[in-house]
Amino acid sequence: MRKLLAVPLLVSTLTLCAVAVELPLAVGAVNDYGQTLDRGQRQRLAAAIDKLRVAGVELVYLASWRDPFGDASYYARQVHLAWELGSNAALMVFVRDERGRWHVAGHIGDQARAIVGGDRWEALRVRAESAVRTGPPGVAAVAWAEGLAERQDVGVRRTGTPAWTAWVAGAGGIAVVLFAARRFLCPHCLRPLRKRRSWGGILWACPRCRYTRA
């Protein structure tokens, strides 16, 4: 009987511990609670976030001085869940421990992973994790975000410029060339016509075949 009573008690204790954990509040795409970004880095990060948003990926940044779980990867997963980030969201987390060392983690949804590439996401995360050991976290965060955004350059250009506009531009260019050829080239020998003045007005004459028109 005591064992049966102990199981609900244990579950209730774990539930209370989970509820007691306080996670940071989301204030937008950039949540720099750790004060890692200067003005220029914040602008570059925002530009990368905007470019990824056009490609269909919602990139979110979190820098914090406190990890209530002592595990950056688990912390990132819990924040992704608590902030109700969708499948198209990618969360970058930079968190500092009690010794002042920065740790890097991330959590990415399936849709976002398919767009940016899972291998590229992980490679950039590992690179950022290595960079914070010797440099400021803001530099590593910007490099991670810009690395993801660079992959989307071709896709944005392709989706931003429909194929039919290229055909229209090409057709317009051909029309201009044909108009110029008809106006300034001899229709018989394709030699450039020379402009001459006469009593009747301006004449265009071919120096080779003597073709003339007003």
XYZ file of C-alpha atoms in Angstrom:
214
model
C 0.000 0.000 0.000
C 2.878 2.339 0.830
C 4.458 1.685 -2.610
C 1.193 2.519 -4.370
C 0.983 5.798 -2.489
C 4.617 6.614 -3.233
C 4.126 6.569 -7.024
C 1.539 9.420 -7.192
C 3.598 11.349 -4.652
C 6.707 11.045 -6.833
C 4.799 12.137 -9.941
C 3.386 15.146 -8.122
C 6.860 16.130 -6.902
C 8.314 15.952 -10.403
C 5.402 17.990 -11.764
C 5.939 20.704 -9.163
C 9.660 20.817 -10.001
C 8.884 21.209 -13.709
C 6.390 23.978 -13.025
C 8.887 25.782 -10.772
C 11.422 26.120 -13.598
C 11.241 29.623 -15.013
C 12.074 30.076 -18.685
C 12.749 33.454 -20.312
C 9.918 35.216 -22.082
C 10.009 35.663 -25.842
C 10.253 39.318 -26.845
C 10.723 38.779 -30.582
C 13.185 37.146 -32.922
C 16.176 38.483 -30.963
C 16.141 37.745 -27.208
C 19.517 38.970 -26.006
C 19.139 38.570 -22.243
C 22.865 37.787 -22.039
C 23.819 41.140 -23.599
C 25.968 39.496 -26.260
C 25.267 41.770 -29.258
C 26.507 45.231 -30.004
C 24.615 47.524 -32.359
C 26.325 46.356 -35.545
C 25.960 42.681 -34.669
C 22.285 43.150 -33.881
C 21.723 44.767 -37.283
C 23.545 41.971 -39.114
C 21.617 39.345 -37.177
C 18.312 41.062 -37.989
C 19.237 41.174 -41.691
C 19.973 37.431 -41.701
C 16.686 36.747 -39.892
C 14.777 38.765 -42.510
C 16.431 36.885 -45.370
C 15.592 33.523 -43.818
C 12.017 34.639 -43.221
C 11.631 35.251 -46.957
C 12.849 31.691 -47.527
C 10.254 30.347 -45.064
C 12.381 29.944 -41.920
C 11.703 31.778 -38.636
C 15.094 32.130 -36.963
C 15.013 32.978 -33.231
C 17.991 33.935 -31.073
C 18.269 33.523 -27.293
C 21.232 34.478 -25.129
C 20.927 33.849 -21.391
C 23.032 33.874 -18.244
C 21.058 31.062 -16.645
C 20.384 27.456 -17.612
C 17.970 25.943 -15.067
C 18.615 22.422 -16.397
C 22.393 22.467 -16.635
C 22.066 21.067 -20.177
C 22.097 23.554 -23.058
C 20.551 21.127 -25.565
C 17.673 20.233 -23.252
C 17.250 23.909 -22.413
C 16.922 24.725 -26.127
C 14.271 22.034 -26.608
C 12.259 23.254 -23.623
C 12.408 26.890 -24.785
C 11.344 25.860 -28.306
C 8.354 24.065 -26.768
C 7.468 26.779 -24.230
C 7.607 29.541 -26.847
C 5.390 27.447 -29.128
C 7.764 27.787 -32.060
C 6.471 26.012 -35.147
C 7.951 23.463 -37.469
C 9.383 26.261 -39.603
C 11.310 27.766 -36.658
C 14.989 27.413 -35.803
C 16.189 28.403 -32.324
C 19.802 29.398 -31.572
C 20.684 29.334 -27.870
C 23.782 30.811 -26.204
C 23.872 30.271 -22.445
C 26.566 31.053 -19.876
C 27.348 28.773 -16.935
C 28.419 29.700 -13.408
C 32.080 29.760 -14.436
C 31.420 32.324 -17.129
C 31.834 29.890 -20.035
C 29.393 30.047 -22.927
C 27.625 26.991 -24.317
C 25.842 26.768 -27.668
C 22.793 24.700 -28.533
C 19.961 24.766 -31.001
C 16.622 23.227 -31.813
C 15.160 23.260 -35.319
C 11.769 22.197 -36.642
C 11.374 19.672 -39.435
C 10.204 22.212 -42.013
C 13.062 24.590 -41.243
C 15.548 21.698 -41.330
C 14.356 20.722 -44.806
C 14.927 24.286 -46.068
C 18.340 25.087 -44.578
C 19.657 21.526 -44.498
C 20.161 19.488 -41.346
C 23.872 18.896 -41.942
C 24.521 22.581 -42.506
C 22.580 23.533 -39.383
C 24.624 21.145 -37.247
C 27.939 22.133 -38.828
C 27.281 25.816 -38.146
C 26.225 25.036 -34.575
C 29.452 23.122 -33.934
C 31.440 25.990 -35.448
C 29.666 28.485 -33.170
C 30.276 26.268 -30.149
C 33.972 26.229 -30.958
C 34.066 29.993 -31.618
C 32.680 30.983 -28.189
C 35.611 29.281 -26.467
C 38.001 31.923 -27.762
C 35.799 34.811 -28.900
C 32.681 36.821 -28.074
C 29.342 34.997 -28.409
C 27.882 37.806 -30.540
C 30.407 37.149 -33.304
C 29.618 33.427 -33.252
C 25.862 34.073 -33.317
C 26.081 36.382 -36.341
C 28.308 33.914 -38.197
C 25.803 31.105 -37.524
C 22.835 33.155 -38.738
C 24.604 34.532 -41.814
C 25.822 31.043 -42.683
C 22.228 29.855 -42.753
C 21.072 32.887 -44.745
C 23.787 32.500 -47.410
C 22.335 29.157 -48.434
C 19.027 30.870 -49.263
C 20.430 33.491 -51.686
C 19.791 31.431 -54.833
C 16.358 30.330 -53.687
C 15.257 33.873 -52.920
C 16.386 35.117 -56.298
C 14.598 32.289 -58.070
C 11.341 32.783 -56.233
C 11.618 36.570 -56.335
C 11.915 36.807 -60.130
C 9.339 34.758 -62.071
C 10.514 33.037 -65.240
C 8.011 34.860 -67.445
C 9.636 38.216 -66.632
C 12.899 36.985 -68.145
C 11.064 35.994 -71.336
C 9.411 39.398 -71.546
C 12.741 41.172 -71.040
C 14.370 39.024 -73.711
C 11.566 39.606 -76.197
C 11.727 43.337 -75.562
C 15.460 43.351 -76.230
C 14.987 41.511 -79.536
C 12.280 43.954 -80.577
C 14.587 46.910 -79.914
C 17.357 45.317 -81.988
C 15.013 44.611 -84.897
C 13.662 48.162 -84.811
C 17.176 49.602 -84.862
C 18.196 47.298 -87.718
C 15.206 48.307 -89.810
C 15.802 51.982 -89.196
C 19.573 52.226 -89.620
C 20.560 49.253 -91.830
C 20.074 48.751 -95.550
C 17.387 46.081 -96.141
C 19.309 44.784 -99.178
C 22.939 44.474 -98.065
C 22.629 45.250 -94.324
C 25.176 48.054 -94.579
C 24.717 51.020 -92.227
C 22.701 53.790 -93.878
C 24.171 57.293 -94.124
C 22.120 60.354 -93.418
C 22.046 63.021 -96.133
C 20.231 66.298 -96.402
C 18.328 67.264 -99.534
C 15.758 69.843 -100.643
C 13.012 67.391 -99.808
C 14.280 66.643 -96.329
C 16.582 64.016 -94.781
C 17.495 60.936 -96.818
C 19.030 57.678 -95.676
C 21.236 56.139 -98.367
C 23.296 52.971 -98.617
C 26.872 53.663 -99.816
C 27.095 50.251 -101.482
C 23.850 49.449 -103.316
C 22.571 53.060 -103.474
C 19.354 52.171 -101.667
C 17.670 55.409 -100.574
C 14.659 56.228 -98.447
C 13.283 59.334 -96.812
